[in-house]
Amino acid sequence: AILREERSRRSQDRRAVSPTKPNMEETQADVYIGACAVEGCEPNVHVSELLATSKGFLLELSANEQALGRKGGAALAAMLRGDTGLTVLKLEGCDLYDGGVSAVCEALFRHPTVFRLDLGYNGLRALKPVARLLELSPSLLCLDLSGNSLAPSLLGWSPLAPLADALGSDLCRVQLLQLGNCDLGPRGAESLAEGLSKNTSVVNLVLDENDLNARAALALQKMLLVNRTLTSLDLRHNSLGDEGAKALAPALGAAGCSLGCLVLWGNCIGP
């Protein structure tokens, strides 16, 4: 009986000191699905499959036209905060709205490798998180905000003001900026031109379908006279007319103008 008790005690001692197996590290899919549970939303099947099959080596996440919603955007942001390898993030038409976009931008503030971010057609209106991203991101080079209605308010305030300030910062690294079909109008163009007058990074600017007129062209002309970085400007399908073309002309012939490509078709210029 004494021997049995001693053997039992030794067996218990061995179990007490034997190391336990470490828990498996959470995958990106696990983090995303868990964050969806916290946010109270269903995991998006497409996103879940991308994350599960990538095995931690996802370079591009394309979720265009996936109805993630605000909560889904916040859940995706939780995954992004732990990621260090993603380079391209496409979230066009995901119904993120201001809340979802804000969460994604905050998750990317210090992300080391994302150089392209597509946020077009998301009902975005508040640009402060995007503006902060432009100043804080060490890697962002291409930003697409097309299709978000950024028209000035009835009182004249332009949603573009925070973005314009960020573009004028020495910290901005963005080289491609797409703002097509954003309802900018002349006031929006004036706000944007003010920021770009101080910008030293943007080389390609897309402003198609924004109801830009001669007044907007004059603001862009003043910007082009001082900007020494912009090489391509897309103004397709606006309302410049002959007066707008005349307003742009002095900048095009000015010494030091860096612009090499100007797209003007669809502006009712000429006979």
Short mmCIF file of C-alpha atoms in Angstrom, two decimals:
data_model
loop_
_atom_site.label_atom_id
_atom_site.label_comp_id
_atom_site.label_asym_id
_atom_site.label_seq_id
_atom_site.Cartn_x
_atom_site.Cartn_y
_atom_site.Cartn_z
CA ALA A 1 0.00 0.00 0.00
CA ILE A 2 2.88 2.34 0.85
CA LEU A 3 4.53 1.59 -2.52
CA ARG A 4 1.29 2.31 -4.36
CA GLU A 5 0.95 5.67 -2.57
CA GLU A 6 4.55 6.61 -3.39
CA ARG A 7 4.14 5.72 -7.07
CA SER A 8 0.94 7.75 -7.22
CA ARG A 9 2.63 10.76 -5.60
CA ARG A 10 5.58 10.63 -8.03
CA SER A 11 3.21 10.36 -10.99
CA GLN A 12 1.33 13.48 -9.81
CA ASP A 13 4.61 15.33 -9.34
CA ARG A 14 5.70 14.52 -12.89
CA ARG A 15 2.40 15.77 -14.30
CA ALA A 16 2.69 18.95 -12.26
CA VAL A 17 6.12 19.86 -13.64
CA SER A 18 5.72 18.62 -17.23
CA PRO A 19 5.48 21.53 -19.68
CA THR A 20 2.15 22.12 -21.38
CA LYS A 21 1.92 22.56 -25.14
CA PRO A 22 1.77 26.20 -26.17
CA ASN A 23 -1.45 27.47 -27.72
CA MET A 24 -1.45 27.77 -31.45
CA GLU A 25 -0.86 31.34 -32.61
CA GLU A 26 -3.99 33.07 -33.84
CA THR A 27 -4.22 33.36 -37.61
CA GLN A 28 -5.40 36.49 -39.42
CA ALA A 29 -8.68 34.72 -40.12
CA ASP A 30 -9.09 33.95 -36.41
CA VAL A 31 -8.49 37.58 -35.48
CA TYR A 32 -10.97 38.81 -38.07
CA ILE A 33 -13.69 36.34 -37.13
CA GLY A 34 -13.19 37.06 -33.44
CA ALA A 35 -13.40 40.79 -34.07
CA CYS A 36 -16.64 40.27 -36.00
CA ALA A 37 -18.07 38.54 -32.93
CA VAL A 38 -17.03 41.50 -30.77
CA GLU A 39 -18.53 43.99 -33.25
CA GLY A 40 -21.72 41.97 -33.57
CA CYS A 41 -21.57 41.31 -37.32
CA GLU A 42 -21.29 38.26 -39.54
CA PRO A 43 -17.83 37.58 -40.99
CA ASN A 44 -17.69 38.28 -44.71
CA VAL A 45 -17.23 34.96 -46.51
CA HIS A 46 -14.94 36.39 -49.21
CA VAL A 47 -12.66 38.13 -46.70
CA SER A 48 -12.59 35.09 -44.42
CA GLU A 49 -11.56 32.81 -47.28
CA LEU A 50 -8.82 35.19 -48.41
CA LEU A 51 -7.36 35.36 -44.93
CA ALA A 52 -7.66 31.60 -44.33
CA THR A 53 -5.96 30.60 -47.59
CA SER A 54 -3.18 33.19 -47.37
CA LYS A 55 -1.64 31.52 -44.28
CA GLY A 56 -0.29 34.85 -43.05
CA PHE A 57 1.33 35.85 -46.35
CA LEU A 58 -1.38 38.03 -47.87
CA LEU A 59 0.07 40.78 -50.10
CA GLU A 60 -3.19 42.06 -51.60
CA LEU A 61 -6.63 42.09 -50.02
CA SER A 62 -9.30 42.87 -52.60
CA ALA A 63 -12.80 43.15 -51.12
CA ASN A 64 -14.41 45.49 -53.65
CA GLU A 65 -18.22 45.43 -53.62
CA GLN A 66 -18.33 43.32 -50.46
CA ALA A 67 -20.97 44.75 -48.11
CA LEU A 68 -18.76 44.93 -45.02
CA GLY A 69 -20.52 47.85 -43.40
CA ARG A 70 -19.20 49.98 -40.55
CA LYS A 71 -18.87 47.07 -38.12
CA GLY A 72 -17.24 44.87 -40.71
CA GLY A 73 -14.74 47.64 -41.40
CA ALA A 74 -13.91 47.82 -37.70
CA ALA A 75 -13.43 44.03 -37.60
CA LEU A 76 -11.12 44.17 -40.60
CA ALA A 77 -9.18 46.95 -38.89
CA ALA A 78 -8.52 44.64 -35.93
CA MET A 79 -6.78 42.23 -38.30
CA LEU A 80 -4.84 45.03 -39.99
CA ARG A 81 -3.39 46.22 -36.68
CA GLY A 82 -1.46 42.97 -36.37
CA ASP A 83 -0.44 42.70 -40.02
CA THR A 84 3.00 43.64 -41.35
CA GLY A 85 3.05 42.35 -44.93
CA LEU A 86 -0.02 43.62 -46.80
CA THR A 87 0.79 46.01 -49.68
CA VAL A 88 -2.55 46.62 -51.45
CA LEU A 89 -5.95 47.10 -49.79
CA LYS A 90 -9.00 47.45 -52.07
CA LEU A 91 -12.22 48.37 -50.29
CA GLU A 92 -14.24 50.07 -53.01
CA GLY A 93 -18.01 49.98 -52.58
CA CYS A 94 -18.00 48.25 -49.18
CA ASP A 95 -20.57 50.46 -47.41
CA LEU A 96 -17.98 51.47 -44.83
CA TYR A 97 -19.19 55.05 -44.39
CA ASP A 98 -17.31 57.36 -42.04
CA GLY A 99 -17.12 54.91 -39.13
CA GLY A 100 -15.68 52.00 -41.09
CA VAL A 101 -13.23 54.16 -43.02
CA SER A 102 -12.05 55.78 -39.80
CA ALA A 103 -11.33 52.37 -38.23
CA VAL A 104 -9.39 51.19 -41.29
CA CYS A 105 -7.35 54.40 -41.51
CA GLU A 106 -6.44 54.29 -37.83
CA ALA A 107 -5.27 50.69 -38.21
CA LEU A 108 -3.00 51.79 -41.06
CA PHE A 109 -1.42 54.81 -39.34
CA ARG A 110 1.79 52.87 -38.64
CA HIS A 111 1.41 49.99 -41.08
CA PRO A 112 4.84 49.48 -42.68
CA THR A 113 3.96 48.17 -46.15
CA VAL A 114 0.52 49.21 -47.46
CA PHE A 115 1.23 51.49 -50.43
CA ARG A 116 -2.17 51.41 -52.17
CA LEU A 117 -5.54 52.05 -50.53
CA ASP A 118 -8.85 52.14 -52.44
CA LEU A 119 -11.77 53.65 -50.51
CA GLY A 120 -13.98 54.73 -53.40
CA TYR A 121 -17.79 54.67 -53.25
CA ASN A 122 -18.13 54.17 -49.50
CA GLY A 123 -20.38 57.08 -48.54
CA LEU A 124 -17.36 58.82 -47.04
CA ARG A 125 -17.80 62.41 -45.90
CA ALA A 126 -15.48 62.99 -42.92
CA LEU A 127 -11.89 63.13 -44.17
CA LYS A 128 -9.99 63.81 -40.94
CA PRO A 129 -8.94 60.14 -40.48
CA VAL A 130 -7.82 60.00 -44.11
CA ALA A 131 -5.91 63.24 -43.68
CA ARG A 132 -4.12 61.89 -40.61
CA LEU A 133 -3.25 58.75 -42.55
CA LEU A 134 -1.56 60.87 -45.22
CA GLU A 135 0.64 62.44 -42.56
CA LEU A 136 1.37 59.34 -40.47
CA SER A 137 1.69 56.47 -42.94
CA PRO A 138 5.30 55.53 -43.73
CA SER A 139 4.31 53.67 -46.92
CA LEU A 140 1.10 55.00 -48.53
CA LEU A 141 1.68 56.15 -52.12
CA CYS A 142 -1.67 55.65 -53.91
CA LEU A 143 -5.04 56.77 -52.55
CA ASP A 144 -8.40 56.39 -54.34
CA LEU A 145 -11.38 58.29 -52.90
CA SER A 146 -13.44 58.32 -56.10
CA GLY A 147 -17.22 58.29 -55.90
CA ASN A 148 -17.55 59.71 -52.38
CA SER A 149 -19.72 62.82 -52.37
CA LEU A 150 -17.47 65.59 -51.01
CA ALA A 151 -19.56 68.55 -52.10
CA PRO A 152 -19.27 71.71 -49.96
CA SER A 153 -22.01 72.36 -47.44
CA LEU A 154 -24.68 75.01 -47.99
CA LEU A 155 -22.66 77.28 -45.69
CA GLY A 156 -19.60 76.90 -47.90
CA TRP A 157 -17.57 74.54 -45.72
CA SER A 158 -15.63 72.00 -47.81
CA PRO A 159 -15.10 68.43 -46.53
CA LEU A 160 -11.81 68.57 -48.43
CA ALA A 161 -10.28 71.06 -45.99
CA PRO A 162 -8.57 68.42 -43.74
CA LEU A 163 -7.27 66.58 -46.80
CA ALA A 164 -5.96 69.80 -48.32
CA ASP A 165 -4.10 70.59 -45.11
CA ALA A 166 -2.52 67.13 -45.09
CA LEU A 167 -1.47 67.48 -48.73
CA GLY A 168 0.33 70.66 -47.80
CA SER A 169 2.30 68.88 -45.09
CA ASP A 170 5.93 67.87 -45.57
CA LEU A 171 4.97 64.45 -44.17
CA CYS A 172 2.69 63.56 -47.09
CA ARG A 173 4.14 60.85 -49.38
CA VAL A 174 1.14 60.13 -51.62
CA GLN A 175 1.98 60.21 -55.33
CA LEU A 176 -1.34 59.18 -56.91
CA LEU A 177 -4.57 60.83 -55.72
CA GLN A 178 -7.89 59.89 -57.31
CA LEU A 179 -10.92 62.10 -56.61
CA GLY A 180 -13.07 61.38 -59.63
CA ASN A 181 -16.86 61.79 -59.37
CA CYS A 182 -16.69 63.38 -55.90
CA ASP A 183 -19.00 66.38 -56.51
CA LEU A 184 -16.15 68.76 -55.73
CA GLY A 185 -17.40 71.73 -57.72
CA PRO A 186 -15.47 75.03 -57.84
CA ARG A 187 -15.24 75.38 -54.04
CA GLY A 188 -13.81 71.92 -53.65
CA ALA A 189 -11.28 72.59 -56.39
CA GLU A 190 -10.21 75.79 -54.68
CA SER A 191 -9.69 73.99 -51.36
CA LEU A 192 -7.76 71.20 -53.02
CA ALA A 193 -5.62 73.60 -55.06
CA GLU A 194 -4.62 75.45 -51.90
CA GLY A 195 -3.18 72.27 -50.39
CA LEU A 196 -1.52 71.17 -53.60
CA SER A 197 0.22 74.53 -53.92
CA LYS A 198 2.44 73.39 -51.04
CA ASN A 199 2.59 69.71 -51.96
CA THR A 200 5.83 68.05 -53.07
CA SER A 201 4.75 64.42 -53.53
CA VAL A 202 1.65 64.09 -55.76
CA VAL A 203 2.59 63.42 -59.38
CA ASN A 204 -0.75 62.13 -60.69
CA LEU A 205 -4.09 63.80 -59.87
CA VAL A 206 -7.46 62.56 -61.16
CA LEU A 207 -10.42 64.98 -60.97
CA ASP A 208 -12.78 63.70 -63.65
CA GLU A 209 -16.58 64.23 -63.41
CA ASN A 210 -16.58 66.90 -60.69
CA ASP A 211 -18.55 69.71 -62.33
CA LEU A 212 -15.45 71.90 -62.49
CA ASN A 213 -15.89 75.19 -64.36
CA ALA A 214 -13.78 78.21 -65.31
CA ARG A 215 -13.59 79.29 -61.67
CA ALA A 216 -12.15 75.89 -60.74
CA ALA A 217 -9.73 76.11 -63.67
CA LEU A 218 -8.45 79.44 -62.38
CA ALA A 219 -7.74 77.89 -58.96
CA LEU A 220 -5.89 75.01 -60.63
CA GLN A 221 -3.92 77.45 -62.77
CA LYS A 222 -2.65 79.27 -59.68
CA MET A 223 -1.66 75.93 -58.16
CA LEU A 224 0.19 74.84 -61.31
CA LEU A 225 2.21 78.05 -61.32
CA VAL A 226 3.84 77.15 -58.00
CA ASN A 227 3.65 73.35 -57.86
CA ARG A 228 6.82 71.68 -59.15
CA THR A 229 5.85 68.02 -58.72
CA LEU A 230 2.55 67.33 -60.49
CA THR A 231 3.12 65.75 -63.92
CA SER A 232 -0.35 64.41 -64.82
CA LEU A 233 -3.77 66.06 -64.36
CA ASP A 234 -7.00 64.37 -65.48
CA LEU A 235 -9.94 66.79 -65.91
CA ARG A 236 -12.17 64.66 -68.16
CA HIS A 237 -15.91 65.23 -68.32
CA ASN A 238 -16.15 68.48 -66.42
CA SER A 239 -17.63 71.84 -67.44
CA LEU A 240 -14.52 73.88 -68.16
CA GLY A 241 -15.55 75.18 -71.58
CA ASP A 242 -13.45 77.66 -73.54
CA GLU A 243 -13.12 79.98 -70.55
CA GLY A 244 -11.72 77.21 -68.41
CA ALA A 245 -9.21 76.24 -71.07
CA LYS A 246 -8.10 79.87 -71.34
CA ALA A 247 -7.70 80.04 -67.55
CA LEU A 248 -5.39 77.01 -67.57
CA ALA A 249 -3.28 78.18 -70.52
CA PRO A 250 -0.95 80.63 -68.71
CA ALA A 251 0.24 77.90 -66.32
CA LEU A 252 0.95 75.47 -69.15
CA GLY A 253 3.33 77.87 -70.81
CA ALA A 254 4.99 79.08 -67.61
CA ALA A 255 8.63 78.37 -66.92
CA GLY A 256 9.05 75.61 -64.36
CA CYS A 257 5.63 74.03 -64.90
CA SER A 258 6.09 70.31 -64.31
CA LEU A 259 2.84 69.18 -65.95
CA GLY A 260 3.45 66.82 -68.85
CA CYS A 261 -0.02 65.29 -69.33
CA LEU A 262 -3.33 67.16 -69.22
CA VAL A 263 -6.57 65.34 -70.10
CA LEU A 264 -9.41 67.66 -71.12
CA TRP A 265 -11.81 65.71 -73.29
CA GLY A 266 -15.51 65.99 -72.50
CA ASN A 267 -15.30 69.68 -71.49
CA CYS A 268 -17.03 71.37 -74.45
CA ILE A 269 -13.86 73.14 -75.51
CA GLY A 270 -13.71 74.59 -79.02
CA PRO A 271 -16.29 74.58 -81.81
#
